[in-house]
Short mmCIF file of C-alpha atoms in Angstrom, two decimals:
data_model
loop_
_atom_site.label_atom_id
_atom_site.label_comp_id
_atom_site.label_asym_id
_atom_site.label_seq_id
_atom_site.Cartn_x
_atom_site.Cartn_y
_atom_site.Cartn_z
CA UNK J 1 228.95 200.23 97.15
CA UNK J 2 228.37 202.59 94.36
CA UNK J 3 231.90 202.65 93.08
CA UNK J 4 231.36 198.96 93.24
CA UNK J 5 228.83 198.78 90.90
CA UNK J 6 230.94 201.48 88.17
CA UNK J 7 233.51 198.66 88.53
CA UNK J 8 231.24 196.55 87.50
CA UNK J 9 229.73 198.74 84.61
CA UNK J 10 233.24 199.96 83.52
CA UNK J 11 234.19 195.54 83.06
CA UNK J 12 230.90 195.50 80.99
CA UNK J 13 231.23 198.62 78.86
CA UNK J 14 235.24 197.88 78.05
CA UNK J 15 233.93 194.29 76.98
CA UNK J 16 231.72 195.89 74.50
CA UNK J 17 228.75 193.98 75.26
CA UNK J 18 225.93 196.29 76.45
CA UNK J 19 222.49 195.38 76.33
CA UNK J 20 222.53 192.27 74.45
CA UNK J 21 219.97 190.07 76.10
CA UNK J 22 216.53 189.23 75.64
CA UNK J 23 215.42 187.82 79.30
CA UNK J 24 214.30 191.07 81.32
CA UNK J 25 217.03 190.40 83.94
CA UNK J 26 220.23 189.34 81.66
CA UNK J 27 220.57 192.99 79.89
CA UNK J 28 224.48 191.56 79.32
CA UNK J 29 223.99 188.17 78.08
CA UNK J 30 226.56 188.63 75.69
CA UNK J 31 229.16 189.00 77.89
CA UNK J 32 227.58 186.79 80.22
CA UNK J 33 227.92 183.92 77.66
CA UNK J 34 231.40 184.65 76.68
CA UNK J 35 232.43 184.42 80.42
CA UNK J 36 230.17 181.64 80.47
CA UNK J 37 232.45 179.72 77.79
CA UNK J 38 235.38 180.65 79.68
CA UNK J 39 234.44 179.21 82.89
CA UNK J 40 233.68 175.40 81.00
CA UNK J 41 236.68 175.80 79.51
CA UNK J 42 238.55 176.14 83.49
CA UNK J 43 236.51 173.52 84.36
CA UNK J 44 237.75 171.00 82.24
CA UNK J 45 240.49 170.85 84.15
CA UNK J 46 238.98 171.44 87.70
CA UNK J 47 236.05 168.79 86.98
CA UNK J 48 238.37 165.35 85.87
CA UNK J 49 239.82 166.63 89.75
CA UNK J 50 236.70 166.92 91.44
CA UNK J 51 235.74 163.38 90.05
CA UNK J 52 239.03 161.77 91.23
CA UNK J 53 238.55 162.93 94.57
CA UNK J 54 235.05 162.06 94.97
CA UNK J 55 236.22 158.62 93.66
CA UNK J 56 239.10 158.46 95.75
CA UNK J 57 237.61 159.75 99.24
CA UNK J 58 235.48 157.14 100.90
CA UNK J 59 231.99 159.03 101.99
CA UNK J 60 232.59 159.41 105.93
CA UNK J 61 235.62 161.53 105.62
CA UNK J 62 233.72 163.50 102.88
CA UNK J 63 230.66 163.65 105.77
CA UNK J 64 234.06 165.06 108.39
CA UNK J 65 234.98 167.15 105.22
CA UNK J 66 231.56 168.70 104.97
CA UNK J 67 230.84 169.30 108.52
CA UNK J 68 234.04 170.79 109.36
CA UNK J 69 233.86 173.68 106.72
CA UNK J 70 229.65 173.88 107.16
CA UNK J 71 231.20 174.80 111.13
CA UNK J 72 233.23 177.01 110.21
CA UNK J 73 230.62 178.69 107.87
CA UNK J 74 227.84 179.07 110.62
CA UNK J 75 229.31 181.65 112.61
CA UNK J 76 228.90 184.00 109.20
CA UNK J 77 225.41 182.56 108.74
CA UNK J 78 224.91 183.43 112.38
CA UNK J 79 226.00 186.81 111.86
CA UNK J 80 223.37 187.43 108.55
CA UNK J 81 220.58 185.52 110.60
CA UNK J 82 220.91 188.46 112.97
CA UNK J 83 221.40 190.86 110.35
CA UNK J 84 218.15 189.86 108.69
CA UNK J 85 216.20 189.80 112.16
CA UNK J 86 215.87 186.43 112.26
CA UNK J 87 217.07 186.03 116.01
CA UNK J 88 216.52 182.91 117.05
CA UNK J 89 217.83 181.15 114.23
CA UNK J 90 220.62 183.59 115.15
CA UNK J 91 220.89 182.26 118.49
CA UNK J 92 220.65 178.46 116.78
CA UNK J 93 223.66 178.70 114.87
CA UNK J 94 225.25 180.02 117.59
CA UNK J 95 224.36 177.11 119.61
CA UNK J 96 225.33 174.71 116.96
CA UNK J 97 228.84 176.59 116.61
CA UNK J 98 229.17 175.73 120.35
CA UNK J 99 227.88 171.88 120.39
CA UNK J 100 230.21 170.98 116.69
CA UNK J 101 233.19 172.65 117.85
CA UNK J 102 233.04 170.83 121.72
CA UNK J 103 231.33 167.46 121.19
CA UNK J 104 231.68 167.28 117.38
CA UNK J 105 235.65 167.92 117.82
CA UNK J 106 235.84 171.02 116.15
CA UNK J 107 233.21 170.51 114.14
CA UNK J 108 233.88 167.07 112.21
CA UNK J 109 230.48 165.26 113.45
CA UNK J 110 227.51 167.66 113.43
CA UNK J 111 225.58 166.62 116.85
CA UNK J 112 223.68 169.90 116.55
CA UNK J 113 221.67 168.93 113.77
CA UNK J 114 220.92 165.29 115.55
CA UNK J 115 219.64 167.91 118.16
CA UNK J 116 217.55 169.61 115.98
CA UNK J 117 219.07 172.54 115.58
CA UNK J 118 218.88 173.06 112.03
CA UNK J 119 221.44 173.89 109.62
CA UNK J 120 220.52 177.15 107.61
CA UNK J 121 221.63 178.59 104.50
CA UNK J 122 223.18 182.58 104.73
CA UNK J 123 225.01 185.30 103.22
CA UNK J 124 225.32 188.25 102.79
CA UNK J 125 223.47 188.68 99.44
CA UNK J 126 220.70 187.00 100.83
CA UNK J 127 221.19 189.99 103.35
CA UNK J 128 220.92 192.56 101.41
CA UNK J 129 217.69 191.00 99.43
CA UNK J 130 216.24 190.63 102.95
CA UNK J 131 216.98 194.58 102.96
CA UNK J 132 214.94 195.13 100.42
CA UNK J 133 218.51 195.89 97.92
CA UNK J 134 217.30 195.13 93.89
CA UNK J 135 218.97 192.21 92.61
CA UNK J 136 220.13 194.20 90.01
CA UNK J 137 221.47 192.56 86.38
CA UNK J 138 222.51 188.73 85.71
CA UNK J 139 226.19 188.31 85.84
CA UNK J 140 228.17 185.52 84.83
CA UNK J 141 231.71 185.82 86.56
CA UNK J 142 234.65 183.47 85.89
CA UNK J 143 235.72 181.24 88.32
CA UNK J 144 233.02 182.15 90.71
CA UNK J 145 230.08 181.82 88.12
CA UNK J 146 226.82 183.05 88.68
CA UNK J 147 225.88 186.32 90.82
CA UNK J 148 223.64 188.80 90.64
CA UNK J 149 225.36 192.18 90.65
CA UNK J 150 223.75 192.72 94.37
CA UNK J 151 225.25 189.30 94.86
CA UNK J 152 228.35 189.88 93.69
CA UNK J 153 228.54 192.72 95.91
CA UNK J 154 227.36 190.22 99.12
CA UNK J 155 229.96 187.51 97.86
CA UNK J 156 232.64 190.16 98.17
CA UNK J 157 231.88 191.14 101.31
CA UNK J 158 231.26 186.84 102.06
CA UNK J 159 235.39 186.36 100.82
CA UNK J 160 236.65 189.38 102.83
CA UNK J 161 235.10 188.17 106.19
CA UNK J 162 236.20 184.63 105.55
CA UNK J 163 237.45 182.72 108.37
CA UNK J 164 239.75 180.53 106.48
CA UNK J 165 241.34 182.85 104.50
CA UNK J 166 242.47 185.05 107.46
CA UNK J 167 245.02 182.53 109.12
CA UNK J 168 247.92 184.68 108.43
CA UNK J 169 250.59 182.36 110.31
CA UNK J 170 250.29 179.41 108.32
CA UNK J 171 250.09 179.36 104.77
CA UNK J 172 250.25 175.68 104.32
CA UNK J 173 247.47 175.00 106.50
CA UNK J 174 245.34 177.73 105.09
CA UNK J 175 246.07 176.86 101.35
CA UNK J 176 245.23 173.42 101.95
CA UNK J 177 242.19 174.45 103.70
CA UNK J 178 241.05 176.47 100.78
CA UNK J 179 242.02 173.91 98.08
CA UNK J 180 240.14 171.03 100.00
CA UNK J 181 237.13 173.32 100.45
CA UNK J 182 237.15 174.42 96.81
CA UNK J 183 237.41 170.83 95.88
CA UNK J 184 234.00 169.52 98.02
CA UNK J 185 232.04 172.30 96.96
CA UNK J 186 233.14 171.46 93.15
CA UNK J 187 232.72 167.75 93.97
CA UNK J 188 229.29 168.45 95.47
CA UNK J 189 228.14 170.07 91.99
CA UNK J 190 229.12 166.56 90.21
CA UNK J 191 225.51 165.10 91.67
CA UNK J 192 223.63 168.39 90.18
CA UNK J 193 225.36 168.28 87.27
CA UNK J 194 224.20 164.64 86.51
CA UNK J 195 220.39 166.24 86.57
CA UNK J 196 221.48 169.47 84.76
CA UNK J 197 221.87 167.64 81.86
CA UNK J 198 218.46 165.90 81.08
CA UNK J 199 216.90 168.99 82.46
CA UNK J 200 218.55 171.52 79.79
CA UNK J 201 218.20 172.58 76.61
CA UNK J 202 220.67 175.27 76.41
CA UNK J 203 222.80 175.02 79.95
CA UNK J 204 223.44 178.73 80.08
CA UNK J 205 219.59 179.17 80.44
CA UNK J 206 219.27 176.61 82.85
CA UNK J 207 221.95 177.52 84.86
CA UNK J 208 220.57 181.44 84.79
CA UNK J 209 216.79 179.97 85.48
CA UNK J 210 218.00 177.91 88.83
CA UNK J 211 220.74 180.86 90.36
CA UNK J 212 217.62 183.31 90.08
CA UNK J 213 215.05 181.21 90.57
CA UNK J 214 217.07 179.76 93.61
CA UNK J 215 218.25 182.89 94.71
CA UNK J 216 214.85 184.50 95.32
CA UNK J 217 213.56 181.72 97.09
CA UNK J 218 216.81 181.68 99.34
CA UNK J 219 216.14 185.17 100.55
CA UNK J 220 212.21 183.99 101.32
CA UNK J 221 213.61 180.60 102.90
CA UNK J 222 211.69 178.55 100.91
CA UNK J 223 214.97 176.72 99.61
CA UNK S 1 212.67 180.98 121.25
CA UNK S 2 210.38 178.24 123.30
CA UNK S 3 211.51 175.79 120.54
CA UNK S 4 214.92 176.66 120.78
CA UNK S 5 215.18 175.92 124.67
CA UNK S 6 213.11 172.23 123.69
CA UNK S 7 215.81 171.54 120.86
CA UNK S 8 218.61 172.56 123.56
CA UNK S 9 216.42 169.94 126.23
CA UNK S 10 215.83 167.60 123.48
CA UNK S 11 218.70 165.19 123.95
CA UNK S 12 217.94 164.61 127.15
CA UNK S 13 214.81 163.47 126.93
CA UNK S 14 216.17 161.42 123.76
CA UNK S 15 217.57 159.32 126.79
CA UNK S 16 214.15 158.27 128.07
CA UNK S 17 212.73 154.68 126.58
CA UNK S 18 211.17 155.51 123.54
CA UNK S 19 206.94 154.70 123.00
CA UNK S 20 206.85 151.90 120.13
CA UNK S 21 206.05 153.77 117.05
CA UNK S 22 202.99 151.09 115.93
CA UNK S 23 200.49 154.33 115.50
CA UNK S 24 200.97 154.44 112.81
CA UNK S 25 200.15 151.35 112.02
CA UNK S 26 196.96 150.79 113.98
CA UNK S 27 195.53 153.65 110.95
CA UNK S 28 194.13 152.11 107.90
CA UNK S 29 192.91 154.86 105.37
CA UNK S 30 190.49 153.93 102.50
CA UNK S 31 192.69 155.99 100.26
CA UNK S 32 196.12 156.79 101.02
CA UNK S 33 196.95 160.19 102.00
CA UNK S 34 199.29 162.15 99.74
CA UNK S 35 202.08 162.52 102.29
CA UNK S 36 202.30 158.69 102.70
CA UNK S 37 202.21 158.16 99.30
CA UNK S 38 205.38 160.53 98.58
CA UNK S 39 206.86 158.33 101.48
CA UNK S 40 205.82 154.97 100.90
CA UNK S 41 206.89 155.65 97.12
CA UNK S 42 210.43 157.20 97.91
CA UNK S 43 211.26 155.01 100.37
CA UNK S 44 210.31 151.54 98.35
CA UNK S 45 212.37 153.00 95.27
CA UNK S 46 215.53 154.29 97.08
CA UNK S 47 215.60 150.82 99.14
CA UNK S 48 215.51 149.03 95.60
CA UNK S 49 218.31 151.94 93.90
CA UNK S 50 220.52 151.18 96.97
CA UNK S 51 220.37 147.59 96.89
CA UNK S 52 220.36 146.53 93.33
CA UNK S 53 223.84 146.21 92.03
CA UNK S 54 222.77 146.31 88.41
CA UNK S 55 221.88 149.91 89.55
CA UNK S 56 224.31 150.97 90.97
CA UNK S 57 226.73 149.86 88.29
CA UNK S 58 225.28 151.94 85.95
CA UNK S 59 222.43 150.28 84.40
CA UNK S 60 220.44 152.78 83.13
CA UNK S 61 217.74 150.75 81.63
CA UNK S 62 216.83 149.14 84.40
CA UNK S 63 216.47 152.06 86.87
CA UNK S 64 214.21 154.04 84.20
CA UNK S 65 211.77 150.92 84.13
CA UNK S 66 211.87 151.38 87.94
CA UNK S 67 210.72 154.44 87.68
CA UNK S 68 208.24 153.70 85.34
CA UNK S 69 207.14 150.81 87.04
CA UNK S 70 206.85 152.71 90.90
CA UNK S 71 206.81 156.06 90.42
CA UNK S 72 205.06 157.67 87.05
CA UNK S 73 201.94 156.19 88.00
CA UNK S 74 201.62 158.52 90.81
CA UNK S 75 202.27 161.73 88.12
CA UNK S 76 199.95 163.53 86.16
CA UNK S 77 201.87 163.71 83.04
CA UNK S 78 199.01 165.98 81.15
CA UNK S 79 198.95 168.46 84.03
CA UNK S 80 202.75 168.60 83.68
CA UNK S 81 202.90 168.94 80.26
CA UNK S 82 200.29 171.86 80.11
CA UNK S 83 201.98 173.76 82.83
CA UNK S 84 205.57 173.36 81.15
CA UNK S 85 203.69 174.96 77.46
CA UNK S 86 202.15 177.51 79.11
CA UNK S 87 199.85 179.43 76.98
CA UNK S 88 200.22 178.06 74.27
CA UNK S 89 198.81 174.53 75.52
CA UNK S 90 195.31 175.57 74.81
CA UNK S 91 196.71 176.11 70.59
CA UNK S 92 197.73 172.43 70.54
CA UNK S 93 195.22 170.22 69.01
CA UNK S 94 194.59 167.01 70.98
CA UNK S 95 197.14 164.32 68.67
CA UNK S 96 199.65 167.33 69.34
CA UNK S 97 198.60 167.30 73.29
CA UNK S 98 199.08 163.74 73.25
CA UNK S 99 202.47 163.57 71.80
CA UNK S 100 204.34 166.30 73.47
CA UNK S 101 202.60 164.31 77.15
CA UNK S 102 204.76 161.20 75.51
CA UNK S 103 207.87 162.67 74.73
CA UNK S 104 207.69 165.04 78.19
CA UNK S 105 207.34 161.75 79.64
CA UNK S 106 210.31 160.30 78.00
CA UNK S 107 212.41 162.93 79.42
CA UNK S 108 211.05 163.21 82.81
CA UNK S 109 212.02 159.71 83.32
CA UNK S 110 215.80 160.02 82.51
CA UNK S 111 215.83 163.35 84.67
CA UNK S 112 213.84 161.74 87.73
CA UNK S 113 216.30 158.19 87.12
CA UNK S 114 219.48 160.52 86.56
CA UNK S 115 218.26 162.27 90.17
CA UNK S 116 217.63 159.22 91.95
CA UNK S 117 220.75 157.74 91.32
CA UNK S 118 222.36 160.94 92.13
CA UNK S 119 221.05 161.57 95.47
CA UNK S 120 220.59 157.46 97.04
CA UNK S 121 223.28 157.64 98.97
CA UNK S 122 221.18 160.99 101.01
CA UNK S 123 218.82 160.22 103.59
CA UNK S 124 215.38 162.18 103.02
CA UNK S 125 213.09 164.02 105.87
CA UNK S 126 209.56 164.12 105.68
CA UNK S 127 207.65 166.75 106.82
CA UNK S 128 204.19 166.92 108.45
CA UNK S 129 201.41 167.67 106.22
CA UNK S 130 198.50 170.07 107.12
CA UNK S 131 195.60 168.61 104.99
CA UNK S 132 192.10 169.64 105.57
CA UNK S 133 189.31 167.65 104.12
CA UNK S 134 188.03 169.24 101.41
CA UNK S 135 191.59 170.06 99.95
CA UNK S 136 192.17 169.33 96.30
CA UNK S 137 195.87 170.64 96.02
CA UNK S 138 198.64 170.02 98.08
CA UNK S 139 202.29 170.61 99.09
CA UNK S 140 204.19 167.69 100.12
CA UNK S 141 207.24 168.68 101.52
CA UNK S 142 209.91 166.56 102.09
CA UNK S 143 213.93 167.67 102.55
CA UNK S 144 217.15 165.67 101.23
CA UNK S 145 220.10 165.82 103.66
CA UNK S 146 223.66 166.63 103.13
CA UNK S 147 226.30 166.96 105.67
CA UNK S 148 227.63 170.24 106.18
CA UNK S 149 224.71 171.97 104.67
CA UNK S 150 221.39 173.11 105.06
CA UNK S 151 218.83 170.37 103.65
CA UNK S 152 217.82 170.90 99.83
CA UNK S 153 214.00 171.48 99.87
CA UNK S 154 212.38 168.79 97.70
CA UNK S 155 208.57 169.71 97.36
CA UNK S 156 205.70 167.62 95.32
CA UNK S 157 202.50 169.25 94.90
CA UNK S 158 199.81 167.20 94.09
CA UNK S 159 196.01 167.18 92.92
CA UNK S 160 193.70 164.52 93.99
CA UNK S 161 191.83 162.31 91.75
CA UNK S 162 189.19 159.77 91.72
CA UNK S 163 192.20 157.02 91.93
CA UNK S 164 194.34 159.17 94.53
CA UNK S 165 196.37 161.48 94.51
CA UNK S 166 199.17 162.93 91.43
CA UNK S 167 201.69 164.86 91.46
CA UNK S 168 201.94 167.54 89.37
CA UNK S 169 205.25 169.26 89.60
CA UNK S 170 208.07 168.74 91.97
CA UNK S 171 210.45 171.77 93.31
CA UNK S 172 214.26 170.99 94.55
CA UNK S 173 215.75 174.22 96.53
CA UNK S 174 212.29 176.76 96.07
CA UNK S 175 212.84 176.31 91.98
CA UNK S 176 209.89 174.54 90.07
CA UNK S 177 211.09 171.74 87.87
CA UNK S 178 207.88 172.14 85.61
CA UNK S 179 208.63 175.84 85.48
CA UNK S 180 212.33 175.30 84.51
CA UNK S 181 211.20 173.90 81.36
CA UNK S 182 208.67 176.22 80.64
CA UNK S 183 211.07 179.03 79.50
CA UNK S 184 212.76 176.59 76.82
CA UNK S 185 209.26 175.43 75.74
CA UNK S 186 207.76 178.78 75.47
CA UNK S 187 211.10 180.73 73.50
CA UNK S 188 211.18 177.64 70.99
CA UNK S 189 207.15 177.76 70.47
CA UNK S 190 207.31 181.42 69.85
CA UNK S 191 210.26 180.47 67.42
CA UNK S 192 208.98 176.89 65.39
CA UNK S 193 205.34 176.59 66.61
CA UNK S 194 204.39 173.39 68.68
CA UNK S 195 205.91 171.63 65.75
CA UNK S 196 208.97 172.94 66.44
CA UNK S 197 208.53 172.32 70.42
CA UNK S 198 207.62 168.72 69.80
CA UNK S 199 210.90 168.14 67.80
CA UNK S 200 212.76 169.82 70.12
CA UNK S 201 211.78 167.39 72.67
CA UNK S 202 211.87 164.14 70.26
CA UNK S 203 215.56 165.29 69.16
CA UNK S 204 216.60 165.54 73.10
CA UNK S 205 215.36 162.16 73.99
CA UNK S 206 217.37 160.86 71.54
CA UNK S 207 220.78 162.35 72.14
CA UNK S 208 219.96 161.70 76.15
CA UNK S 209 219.51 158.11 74.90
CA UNK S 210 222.18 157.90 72.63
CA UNK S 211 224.75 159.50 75.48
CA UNK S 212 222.84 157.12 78.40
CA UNK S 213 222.74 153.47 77.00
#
C-alpha cells in the first residue's frame, strides 16, 4: 500500500503540480484540473455513445442490463459488508446472489429486492474508510475520474477482484461484457448530468463537492 | 438477523389476501403531516410529468410553472437562501436578502424541473416518519429506485410553520443540495461582496435560460 501511494506521489511530482489548491482536501488541484480537462475531452466521444444507446435501448432491457451486472456486483459487496462487520447485510446479499441468479435467471429480474432484501452500495474504499484509513488527497484520474487517493487504492483492489474481467476463455464474451457495462454506467450519468448543470457554477467544484461529500456519507450509509 | 429470516418468509405470506389499505383513509388530520405532504406533493407532480406530453417533449416552460405552481409553495426559499450564504447572510441588508431569495429561486426551479424530468421514469419509496409532537424540524426520507442499484437517498428536511410545514433543503445520496451551493456562494462573496454573489446568480439564470428555452 505504501509503494502505492509513492506511485501516486511520483505521477504528481513529475507533473509539476504540487500544492496548488486552495480547498483543504485538493492540495493538487492543478493537476487535478488538467486531468480534469482531459477526461471532457474523452468524453466527447464516449457521451454522443452513451446517448445513442440510451436512445436506442428500450427501458426493460436496460432494467435486465442493470440487474444482471448489479448481480454480479453483490457478491463483492457481500464480501466488504462482511469486511466492515456488517453481517447480516452480509448474509442479505448473499441471499439475494442466490434468489437473482435461480429465479431471476442469472440475475436479469431482481426478485430479491421485491423480497425486501435490499440492494446495498460497497467497495472496498468504503472498506477501508469503515477501517478508520484517511481519505487522503483529492484526485482527479482520467478515465476513471474522481477518487480519493484511499479510494484509488480500494478501486484498484475493486478492478483486480472483478468478476467480469477474469473470464479468461472467452474474450468476446468478456469484452462485450465490459463494453456494455461501461456503457450503462456512462448512460446512467446522462440523468445526473442533466441536474449537474443548473446546480454548478464551476463543474470541477461541483463534481469535487458531491464525490467527497458522497463519499463520506457512503462509508456512514447515509447515501 | 430476525428481519432477515421475515424478509426470507416474506413472500410467502405475500400470498395471503391482502387487508384493504382504507386506513389510511379513515385519518383526517387538521394539518397535514410533513411526510404526507412530501408524498401527496411528489406523487401529484410525477403523475402530471409522466402524463403530459408537452412535458415530456421537452417543454421546459411548462414543467417550471409546474413546479412553481405545486411544489415551491411547500419551500422556504429565505431559509434556503440564508443557509446557501452562510455567514455572510447576516451582512446583507434586507433589499439585498430579498433579491438573492428571487434569483435563488429562479435557479432552484430549473434544477428541481431539470431533476424531475430526469428521474419520472423512477418509482420513489417512502419511508416511515418518527415525528413526536412537539417537533419543529424534520427529516423526510424518501428513496428513488434504480434497477441494479442500491436506491439514491432523497431526503427533505423541513420546519413547521403556522401554514404547515417547508422544506428547507433537500439531500440526494447523503450530499446537501443547499450545502452544494454554499461553497460557490461563499468563495465568490469573499471575492466580489454580495454584489458580486447576486450577479453571479442573475448572470446564471440567464445563460440556464438562454441554453433551456
Amino acid at each position: 500500500m505504501k509503494r502505492f501511494f509513492c506511485v501516486i506521489c511520483v505521477a504528481l511530482g513529475l507533473s509539476g503540480c504540487a500544492a496548488t489548491g486552495t480547498h483543504p482536501d485538493d492540495p493538487y488541484e492543478g493537476f487535478n484540473r488538467a486531468m480534469f480537462s482531459i477526461n471532457e475531452g474523452l468524453d466527447t466521444v464516449v457521451k454522443p455513445v452513451a446517448e445513442g444507446y440510451e436512445t436506442l435501448t428500450p427501458l426493460p432491457i436496460r432494467v435486465v442490463i442493470g440487474n444482471f451486472f448489479g448481480n454480479i456486483g453483490d457478491v463483492w459487496i457481500s464480501v466488504n459488508n462482511f469486511l466492515q462487520g456488517k453481517v447480516e447485510a452480509g448474509f442479505s446479499d448473499i441471499g439475494r446472489v442466490l434468489v437473482n441468479s435461480t429465479f431471476g435467471f442469472c440475475g436479469i429480474f431482481d426478485f430479491a429486492s421485491e423480497m425486501g432484501l435490499e440492494k446495498h452500495s460497497e467497495d472496498f474504499g468504503q472498506t477501508l474508510g469503515v477501517w478508520g484509513v484517511d481519505s487522503g488527497p483529492y484526485l482527479f484520474w482520467p478515465v476513471i475520474g474522481p477518487r480519493t487517493a484511499r479510494d484509488t487504492f480500494g478501486w484498484g483492489v475493486d478492478f483486480a477482484v472483478d468478476p467480469v474481467r477474469r473470464i479468461r476463455h472467452d474474450n468476446a464474451t468478456r469484452n462485450t461484457l465490459i463494453g456494455v457495462r461501461t456503457l450503462e454506467g456512462r448512460a446512467r450519468l446522462l440523468q445526473a448530468e442533466k441536474v449537474l448543470d443548473s446546480a454548478s457554477f464551476d463543474k470541477y467544484n461541483t463534481i469535487r463537492n458531491l464525490y467527497l461529500n458522497g463519499r463520506a456519507a457512503a462509508i456512514k450509509d447515509e447515501d | 438477523m430476525k428481519s432477515l429470516c421475515i424478509k426470507l418468509l416474506l413472500p410467502f405470506f405475500m400470498l395471503l389476501p391482502s387487508v384493504p389499505a382504507f386506513a389510511d383513509d379513515l385519518l383526517v388530520f387538521a394539518k397535514e403531516s410533513p411526510d404526507a405532504l412530501v408524498k401527496r406533493v411528489t406523487d401529484e407532480v410525477l403523475e402530471i410529468v409522466r402524463q403530459d406530453k408537452e412535458i415530456q417533449s421537452g417543454n421546459t416552460k411548462k414543467i417550471l410553472e409546474l413546479v412553481e405552481a405545486k411544489v415551491f409553495p411547500h419551500f422556504d426559499f429565505d431559509h434556503m437562501t440564508a443557509l446557501a450564504v452562510g455567514r455572510d447572510w447576516s451582512r446583507a441588508t434586507p433589499e439585498q436578502k430579498k433579491r438573492l431569495a428571487d434569483e435563488f429561486h429562479i435557479l432552484l426551479v430549473r434544477t428541481y424541473s431539470n431533476a424531475l424530468t430526469a428521474y419520472r421514469d423512477q418509482g420513489i419509496r417512502y419511508r416511515a416518519l418518527k415525528l413526536a409532537p412537539e417537533d419543529t424540524e424534520t427529516l423526510v426520507r424518501t428513496e428513488i429506485l434504480q434497477p441494479g442499484s442500491k436506491p439514491i437517498a432523497l431526503n427533505y428536511s423541513l420546519e413547521k410553520h403556522d401554514d404547515g410545514w417547508k422544506v428547507f433543503d433537500v439531500a440526494v445520496a447523503g450530499v446537501s443540495l443547499v450545502g452544494n451551493y454554499r461553497d460557490a456562494f461563499s468563495t465568490e462573496v469573499r471575492a466580489n461582496g454580495i454584489d458580486g454573489l447576486l450577479k453571479m446568480l442573475v448572470d446564471k439564470n440567464k445563460q440556464l435560460e438562454a441554453s433551456q428555452k
